[in-house]
Coordinates of N, CA and C and ligand atoms in Angstrom, one line a residue:
M1 N 25.2 33.4 -136.0 CA 26.0 33.1 -134.9 C 25.1 33.0 -133.6
L2 N 25.6 32.2 -132.7 CA 24.8 32.0 -131.4 C 25.0 33.3 -130.6
T3 N 23.9 33.7 -129.9 CA 23.9 34.8 -128.9 C 23.2 34.3 -127.7
M4 N 23.1 35.2 -126.7 CA 22.5 34.8 -125.4 C 21.0 34.5 -125.6
K5 N 20.4 35.0 -126.7 CA 18.9 34.7 -126.8 C 18.7 33.2 -127.2
D6 N 19.8 32.5 -127.6 CA 19.7 31.1 -128.0 C 19.9 30.2 -126.8
I7 N 20.3 30.8 -125.7 CA 20.6 30.0 -124.5 C 19.4 29.8 -123.6
R8 N 19.1 28.5 -123.4 CA 18.0 28.1 -122.5 C 18.4 28.5 -121.0
R9 N 17.4 28.9 -120.3 CA 17.7 29.3 -118.9 C 17.0 28.3 -117.9
E10 N 17.5 28.3 -116.7 CA 17.0 27.4 -115.7 C 15.5 27.5 -115.6
G11 N 14.9 26.3 -115.5 CA 13.4 26.2 -115.6 C 13.0 25.5 -116.9
D12 N 13.9 25.6 -117.9 CA 13.6 24.9 -119.1 C 13.9 23.4 -118.9
P13 N 12.9 22.6 -119.2 CA 13.0 21.2 -118.9 C 14.2 20.5 -119.5
I14 N 14.7 21.0 -120.7 CA 15.8 20.4 -121.4 C 17.0 20.3 -120.5
L15 N 17.1 21.3 -119.6 CA 18.4 21.4 -118.8 C 18.4 20.3 -117.7
T16 N 17.3 19.7 -117.5 CA 17.3 18.6 -116.4 C 17.0 17.2 -117.0
Q17 N 17.1 17.1 -118.4 CA 16.9 15.9 -119.0 C 18.3 15.3 -119.4
V18 N 18.3 13.9 -119.6 CA 19.5 13.3 -120.1 C 19.6 13.4 -121.6
A19 N 20.6 13.9 -122.2 CA 20.8 14.1 -123.6 C 21.1 12.7 -124.3
Q20 N 20.7 12.7 -125.6 CA 20.9 11.4 -126.3 C 22.3 11.4 -127.0
E21 N 22.9 10.2 -127.1 CA 24.1 10.0 -127.9 C 24.0 10.5 -129.3
V22 N 25.0 11.1 -129.9 CA 25.0 11.5 -131.3 C 25.3 10.2 -132.1
E23 N 24.5 10.0 -133.1 CA 24.7 8.8 -133.9 C 25.8 9.1 -134.9
L24 N 26.9 8.3 -134.8 CA 28.1 8.6 -135.7 C 28.0 7.8 -137.0
P25 N 28.4 8.3 -138.1 CA 29.1 9.6 -138.2 C 28.1 10.8 -138.1
A26 N 28.5 11.8 -137.4 CA 27.6 13.0 -137.2 C 27.2 13.6 -138.5
S27 N 26.0 14.1 -138.5 CA 25.5 14.8 -139.7 C 26.2 16.2 -139.9
E28 N 26.2 16.7 -141.1 CA 26.8 18.0 -141.3 C 26.1 19.1 -140.4
E29 N 24.8 18.9 -140.2 CA 24.1 19.8 -139.3 C 24.7 19.8 -137.9
E30 N 24.9 18.5 -137.4 CA 25.4 18.4 -136.0 C 26.8 19.0 -135.9
K31 N 27.6 18.7 -136.9 CA 29.0 19.3 -136.9 C 28.9 20.8 -136.9
Q32 N 28.0 21.4 -137.7 CA 27.9 22.8 -137.8 C 27.4 23.4 -136.4
I33 N 26.5 22.7 -135.8 CA 26.0 23.2 -134.5 C 27.2 23.2 -133.5
L34 N 28.0 22.1 -133.4 CA 29.1 22.1 -132.5 C 30.1 23.1 -132.8
S35 N 30.3 23.4 -134.1 CA 31.3 24.4 -134.5 C 30.8 25.8 -134.1
D36 N 29.4 26.0 -134.2 CA 28.8 27.3 -133.8 C 29.0 27.5 -132.3
M37 N 28.9 26.4 -131.5 CA 29.0 26.4 -130.0 C 30.4 26.9 -129.7
L38 N 31.4 26.3 -130.4 CA 32.8 26.7 -130.1 C 33.0 28.1 -130.5
Q39 N 32.5 28.5 -131.6 CA 32.6 29.9 -132.0 C 32.0 30.9 -131.0
F40 N 30.9 30.5 -130.4 CA 30.2 31.3 -129.4 C 31.2 31.6 -128.3
L41 N 31.9 30.5 -127.8 CA 32.8 30.7 -126.7 C 33.9 31.7 -127.1
I42 N 34.5 31.5 -128.3 CA 35.5 32.3 -128.8 C 35.0 33.8 -128.8
N43 N 33.8 34.0 -129.4 CA 33.3 35.3 -129.5 C 33.0 35.9 -128.1
S44 N 32.6 35.1 -127.2 CA 32.2 35.6 -125.8 C 33.5 36.0 -125.0
Q45 N 34.6 35.5 -125.5 CA 35.9 35.9 -124.8 C 36.6 37.0 -125.5
D46 N 36.0 37.5 -126.6 CA 36.7 38.6 -127.3 C 35.9 39.9 -126.9
P47 N 36.6 40.8 -126.2 CA 35.9 41.9 -125.6 C 35.0 42.7 -126.5
E48 N 35.6 43.0 -127.8 CA 34.8 43.8 -128.7 C 33.5 43.0 -129.1
T49 N 33.7 41.8 -129.5 CA 32.5 41.0 -130.0 C 31.5 40.8 -128.9
A50 N 32.1 40.5 -127.7 CA 31.2 40.2 -126.5 C 30.4 41.5 -126.2
L51 N 31.0 42.6 -126.3 CA 30.3 43.9 -126.0 C 29.3 44.2 -127.1
E52 N 29.7 44.0 -128.4 CA 28.7 44.3 -129.5 C 27.5 43.4 -129.4
Y53 N 27.7 42.1 -129.1 CA 26.5 41.2 -129.1 C 26.0 40.9 -127.8
E54 N 26.6 41.6 -126.7 CA 26.1 41.4 -125.4 C 26.2 39.9 -124.9
L55 N 27.4 39.3 -125.2 CA 27.6 37.9 -124.8 C 28.2 37.8 -123.4
R56 N 27.7 36.9 -122.6 CA 28.4 36.6 -121.3 C 29.6 35.7 -121.6
S57 N 30.7 36.0 -121.0 CA 31.9 35.2 -121.2 C 31.7 33.8 -120.8
G58 N 32.0 32.9 -121.7 CA 31.9 31.4 -121.3 C 33.1 30.7 -121.7
I59 N 33.4 29.6 -120.9 CA 34.6 28.8 -121.2 C 34.1 27.4 -121.6
G60 N 32.8 27.2 -121.5 CA 32.2 25.9 -121.9 C 30.7 26.1 -122.3
I61 N 30.2 25.2 -123.1 CA 28.7 25.3 -123.4 C 28.3 23.9 -123.9
A62 N 27.2 23.4 -123.4 CA 26.7 22.1 -123.8 C 25.4 22.2 -124.7
A63 N 25.2 21.3 -125.6 CA 24.1 21.4 -126.5 C 22.8 21.6 -125.9
P64 N 22.5 20.9 -124.8 CA 21.2 21.2 -124.1 C 20.9 22.7 -123.8
Q65 N 22.0 23.4 -123.6 CA 21.9 24.8 -123.3 C 21.4 25.7 -124.4
I66 N 21.5 25.1 -125.6 CA 20.9 25.8 -126.8 C 19.7 25.0 -127.3
G67 N 19.1 24.2 -126.4 CA 17.9 23.5 -126.8 C 18.1 22.2 -127.6
I68 N 19.3 21.7 -127.6 CA 19.5 20.5 -128.4 C 19.9 19.3 -127.5
G69 N 19.1 18.3 -127.4 CA 19.3 17.2 -126.4 C 20.2 16.2 -126.9
K70 N 21.4 16.6 -127.3 CA 22.4 15.7 -127.8 C 23.7 15.8 -127.0
R71 N 24.4 14.7 -126.9 CA 25.6 14.6 -126.0 C 26.8 15.2 -126.7
M72 N 26.8 16.5 -126.8 CA 28.0 17.2 -127.3 C 28.2 18.6 -126.6
F73 N 29.4 18.9 -126.4 CA 29.7 20.2 -125.8 C 31.0 20.8 -126.4
A74 N 31.2 22.1 -126.1 CA 32.4 22.8 -126.6 C 33.1 23.4 -125.4
V75 N 34.4 23.4 -125.4 CA 35.2 24.1 -124.3 C 36.2 25.0 -125.0
H76 N 36.5 26.1 -124.5 CA 37.6 27.0 -125.0 C 38.1 27.7 -123.7
V77 N 39.2 27.1 -123.2 CA 39.7 27.5 -121.9 C 41.2 27.3 -121.8
T78 N 41.8 28.3 -121.1 CA 43.2 28.2 -121.0 C 43.6 27.8 -119.5
D79 N 44.5 26.9 -119.3 CA 44.9 26.5 -118.0 C 45.9 27.5 -117.4
H80 N 46.3 27.2 -116.1 CA 47.1 28.2 -115.4 C 48.5 28.3 -116.0
R81 N 48.9 27.4 -116.9 CA 50.2 27.5 -117.6 C 50.1 28.1 -119.0
G82 N 48.8 28.5 -119.3 CA 48.6 29.2 -120.6 C 48.4 28.2 -121.8
N83 N 48.1 26.9 -121.4 CA 47.8 26.0 -122.5 C 46.3 26.1 -122.8
L84 N 46.0 26.3 -124.1 CA 44.6 26.5 -124.6 C 44.0 25.1 -124.9
Y85 N 42.8 24.9 -124.3 CA 42.1 23.7 -124.6 C 40.8 24.1 -125.4
S86 N 40.8 23.9 -126.7 CA 39.7 24.3 -127.5 C 39.2 23.2 -128.3
Y87 N 38.0 22.7 -127.9 CA 37.5 21.4 -128.5 C 36.0 21.5 -128.6
G88 N 35.5 20.7 -129.6 CA 34.1 20.4 -129.7 C 34.1 18.8 -129.5
I89 N 33.3 18.3 -128.6 CA 33.4 16.9 -128.3 C 32.0 16.2 -128.3
M90 N 31.9 15.1 -129.0 CA 30.7 14.4 -129.1 C 30.8 13.1 -128.3
N91 N 29.7 12.7 -127.7 CA 29.6 11.4 -126.9 C 30.8 11.3 -125.9
P92 N 31.0 12.3 -125.1 CA 32.1 12.2 -124.1 C 31.8 11.2 -123.0
K93 N 32.9 10.5 -122.6 CA 32.8 9.6 -121.4 C 34.0 9.8 -120.6
I94 N 33.8 10.0 -119.3 CA 34.9 10.1 -118.3 C 35.3 8.6 -118.1
I95 N 36.5 8.2 -118.6 CA 36.9 6.8 -118.4 C 37.7 6.6 -117.2
S96 N 38.3 7.6 -116.6 CA 39.0 7.4 -115.3 C 39.1 8.8 -114.7
H97 N 39.3 8.8 -113.3 CA 39.4 10.1 -112.6 C 40.2 9.8 -111.3
S98 N 40.7 10.9 -110.9 CA 41.5 10.9 -109.6 C 40.5 10.7 -108.4
V99 N 41.1 10.1 -107.4 CA 40.3 10.1 -106.1 C 40.2 11.5 -105.6
E100 N 41.3 12.2 -105.7 CA 41.5 13.6 -105.2 C 40.4 14.5 -105.9
K101 N 39.8 15.3 -105.1 CA 38.9 16.3 -105.6 C 39.4 17.7 -105.4
T102 N 38.8 18.7 -106.1 CA 39.1 20.1 -105.9 C 37.8 20.9 -106.2
Y103 N 38.0 22.2 -106.0 CA 36.8 23.1 -106.4 C 37.3 24.5 -106.6
L104 N 36.5 25.2 -107.4 CA 36.8 26.6 -107.6 C 36.4 27.4 -106.4
E105 N 37.4 28.2 -105.9 CA 37.1 28.9 -104.6 C 35.9 29.9 -104.7
G106 N 35.8 30.5 -105.9 CA 34.7 31.5 -106.0 C 33.4 30.8 -106.4
G107 N 33.4 29.4 -106.4 CA 32.2 28.7 -106.8 C 32.1 28.7 -108.3
E108 N 31.0 28.2 -108.9 CA 30.8 28.1 -110.3 C 29.6 29.0 -110.7
G109 N 29.6 29.2 -112.0 CA 28.5 30.0 -112.6 C 28.0 29.1 -113.8
C110 N 27.0 29.7 -114.5 CA 26.4 28.9 -115.6 C 25.7 29.9 -116.6
L111 N 25.9 29.7 -117.8 CA 25.3 30.6 -118.8 C 23.8 30.5 -118.8
S112 N 23.3 29.4 -118.2 CA 21.9 29.2 -118.1 C 21.3 29.6 -116.8
V113 N 22.1 30.2 -115.9 CA 21.7 30.6 -114.6 C 21.9 32.1 -114.4
D114 N 20.9 32.9 -114.4 CA 21.1 34.3 -114.4 C 21.0 34.8 -112.9
R115 N 21.8 34.1 -112.1 CA 21.8 34.6 -110.7 C 23.1 34.0 -110.1
E116 N 23.6 34.6 -109.0 CA 24.7 34.1 -108.3 C 24.2 32.9 -107.4
V117 N 24.9 31.8 -107.5 CA 24.6 30.7 -106.6 C 25.9 30.3 -105.9
P118 N 26.2 31.0 -104.7 CA 27.4 30.7 -104.1 C 27.5 29.3 -103.5
G119 N 28.8 28.8 -103.4 CA 29.0 27.5 -102.8 C 30.0 26.7 -103.6
A120 N 30.7 25.9 -102.8 CA 31.8 25.1 -103.4 C 31.2 23.9 -104.1
V121 N 31.7 23.6 -105.4 CA 31.2 22.5 -106.2 C 32.4 21.5 -106.3
P122 N 32.4 20.4 -105.5 CA 33.5 19.5 -105.5 C 33.6 18.8 -106.9
R123 N 34.8 18.7 -107.5 CA 35.0 18.1 -108.8 C 36.2 17.2 -108.7
Y124 N 36.3 16.2 -109.6 CA 37.5 15.4 -109.6 C 38.7 16.3 -110.0
A125 N 39.8 16.1 -109.3 CA 41.0 17.0 -109.7 C 41.5 16.7 -111.1
R126 N 41.5 15.4 -111.4 CA 42.0 15.0 -112.8 C 41.0 14.0 -113.4
I127 N 40.8 14.1 -114.7 CA 40.0 13.2 -115.4 C 40.6 12.8 -116.7
T128 N 40.3 11.6 -117.2 CA 40.6 11.2 -118.6 C 39.2 11.0 -119.3
V129 N 39.1 11.8 -120.4 CA 37.8 11.8 -121.2 C 38.1 11.2 -122.6
K130 N 37.2 10.4 -123.0 CA 37.2 9.9 -124.4 C 36.0 10.4 -125.1
G131 N 36.1 10.6 -126.4 CA 34.9 11.1 -127.2 C 35.4 11.2 -128.6
F132 N 34.6 12.0 -129.4 CA 34.9 12.2 -130.8 C 34.9 13.7 -131.1
D133 N 35.9 14.2 -131.9 CA 35.9 15.6 -132.2 C 35.0 16.0 -133.3
I134 N 35.0 17.3 -133.7 CA 34.0 17.7 -134.7 C 34.1 17.0 -136.0
E135 N 35.3 16.5 -136.3 CA 35.5 15.8 -137.6 C 35.1 14.3 -137.4
G136 N 34.8 13.9 -136.2 CA 34.4 12.5 -136.0 C 35.6 11.6 -135.6
N137 N 36.8 12.3 -135.4 CA 38.0 11.5 -135.0 C 37.9 11.2 -133.4
P138 N 38.3 10.0 -133.1 CA 38.3 9.7 -131.6 C 39.3 10.5 -130.9
L139 N 39.0 11.0 -129.7 CA 40.0 11.7 -128.9 C 39.9 11.3 -127.5
K140 N 41.1 11.5 -126.9 CA 41.3 11.1 -125.4 C 42.1 12.2 -124.8
L141 N 41.5 12.8 -123.8 CA 42.1 14.0 -123.1 C 42.3 13.7 -121.6
R142 N 43.6 13.9 -121.2 CA 43.9 13.8 -119.8 C 43.9 15.3 -119.3
L143 N 43.0 15.6 -118.3 CA 42.8 17.0 -117.9 C 43.0 17.2 -116.4
K144 N 43.5 18.3 -116.0 CA 43.5 18.7 -114.6 C 43.2 20.2 -114.6
G145 N 43.1 20.8 -113.4 CA 42.9 22.2 -113.3 C 41.5 22.7 -113.9
L146 N 41.5 23.9 -114.3 CA 40.3 24.5 -114.8 C 39.7 23.7 -116.0
P147 N 40.5 23.2 -117.0 CA 40.0 22.4 -118.0 C 39.2 21.2 -117.5
S148 N 39.7 20.6 -116.5 CA 39.1 19.4 -115.9 C 37.7 19.8 -115.3
I149 N 37.7 20.9 -114.6 CA 36.4 21.4 -114.0 C 35.4 21.7 -115.0
V150 N 35.8 22.4 -116.1 CA 34.9 22.9 -117.1 C 34.3 21.6 -117.8
V151 N 35.1 20.7 -118.1 CA 34.6 19.5 -118.8 C 33.6 18.7 -117.9
Q152 N 33.9 18.6 -116.6 CA 32.9 18.0 -115.7 C 31.6 18.7 -115.6
H153 N 31.7 20.1 -115.7 CA 30.5 21.0 -115.6 C 29.7 20.7 -116.9
E154 N 30.4 20.6 -118.1 CA 29.6 20.4 -119.3 C 29.0 19.0 -119.4
I155 N 29.8 18.0 -119.0 CA 29.2 16.6 -119.1 C 28.0 16.5 -118.1
D156 N 28.1 17.2 -117.0 CA 26.9 17.3 -116.1 C 25.7 17.8 -116.9
H157 N 25.9 18.8 -117.7 CA 24.7 19.4 -118.5 C 24.1 18.3 -119.4
L158 N 24.9 17.3 -119.9 CA 24.4 16.3 -120.7 C 23.6 15.3 -119.9
D159 N 23.8 15.3 -118.6 CA 23.1 14.4 -117.7 C 22.0 15.1 -117.0
G160 N 21.7 16.4 -117.3 CA 20.7 17.1 -116.7 C 21.0 17.6 -115.3
V161 N 22.3 17.7 -115.0 CA 22.8 18.1 -113.7 C 23.3 19.5 -113.7
M162 N 22.8 20.3 -112.8 CA 23.3 21.7 -112.7 C 24.3 21.9 -111.7
F163 N 25.2 22.8 -111.8 CA 26.3 22.9 -110.8 C 25.8 23.0 -109.4
Y164 N 24.7 23.7 -109.2 CA 24.2 23.9 -107.8 C 23.7 22.6 -107.2
D165 N 23.4 21.6 -108.1 CA 23.0 20.3 -107.5 C 24.2 19.6 -106.8
R166 N 25.4 20.1 -107.1 CA 26.6 19.5 -106.5 C 27.2 20.3 -105.4
I167 N 26.6 21.5 -105.0 CA 27.3 22.3 -104.0 C 27.3 21.5 -102.7
N168 N 28.5 21.4 -102.1 CA 28.6 20.6 -100.8 C 29.8 21.2 -100.0
E169 N 29.4 22.1 -99.1 CA 30.4 22.8 -98.3 C 31.1 21.8 -97.3
D170 N 30.4 20.8 -96.8 CA 31.0 19.9 -95.9 C 32.1 19.1 -96.6
E171 N 31.8 18.6 -97.8 CA 32.9 17.9 -98.6 C 34.0 18.8 -98.9
A172 N 33.7 20.1 -99.2 CA 34.7 21.1 -99.6 C 35.7 21.3 -98.5
K173 N 35.2 21.2 -97.2 CA 36.2 21.4 -96.1 C 37.3 20.4 -96.1
E174 N 37.0 19.2 -96.7 CA 38.0 18.1 -96.7 C 39.0 18.2 -97.9
I175 N 38.7 19.1 -98.8 CA 39.6 19.1 -100.0 C 40.2 20.5 -100.3
S176 N 41.2 20.5 -101.2 CA 41.9 21.7 -101.4 C 41.3 22.4 -102.6
P177 N 41.1 23.8 -102.5 CA 40.6 24.5 -103.7 C 41.6 24.6 -104.8
L178 N 41.2 24.8 -106.0 CA 42.1 24.8 -107.2 C 43.0 26.0 -107.1
Q179 N 44.3 25.7 -107.2 CA 45.3 26.7 -107.2 C 45.4 27.3 -108.6
R180 N 45.1 28.5 -108.8 CA 45.1 29.0 -110.2 C 46.5 29.3 -110.7
Ligands
K2U1 O1 28.2 25.5 -119.0 C1 28.2 26.7 -118.8 O2 27.2 27.3 -118.4 C2 29.4 27.5 -119.0 C3 30.0 27.9 -117.8 C4 31.1 26.9 -117.6 C5 31.8 26.8 -116.2 C6 32.6 25.8 -116.0 C7 33.3 25.7 -114.8 C8 33.1 26.5 -113.8 C9 32.2 27.6 -114.0 C10 31.5 27.7 -115.2 C11 30.5 29.3 -118.0 O3 31.7 29.3 -118.7 S1 30.4 30.4 -116.7 C12 31.5 31.7 -117.0 C13 32.9 31.4 -116.5 C14 33.9 32.0 -117.2 C15 35.2 31.8 -116.7 C16 35.5 31.0 -115.6 C17 34.4 30.5 -114.9 C18 33.1 30.7 -115.3
NI2 NI1 26.5 25.5 -117.1

């Protein structure tokens, strides 16, 4: 199972590189890795498991964060209405997004960043994402709220972009924070 020792921390060059597309159909190894990433998130959100294995709670994780320069990420996040978004996605593409932006009032964090970096991170309020699930089936997700923010944070990891690269207080003054 994945634990915090598998997570690359800032300063590791892989976190600022552009990850490569997964050649489809994905190999059994690639599918297993993505499944392990999703399981890590589930484990990290289970109090007993997180305590036992000293896992930091995560709602998303991208393959470069475990040293794999491939365009795949997992999310396991519940929106404000209690809808669970639990996916492993390969070769994601944001095919459309709102003009409207939003941001998390408390700022963002990152499993690869062992420090607080305060500041508003403007994100698109709504996005439509296309990609392939763990089984290789095409998927298309229309997202808003926290799921939308997490997916944008994870896709940034695939492009070597860290959340603090996007902190912009001036822009945040012009937009509304996410209502949880
Ligand atoms: O990619 C990562 O490092 C995982 C981040 C994802 C994240 C997405 C959006 C905003 C902040 C972070 C971790 O999940 S950080 C832990 C966390 C948990 C719940 C809510 C926000 C952040
Ligand atoms: Ni991150």
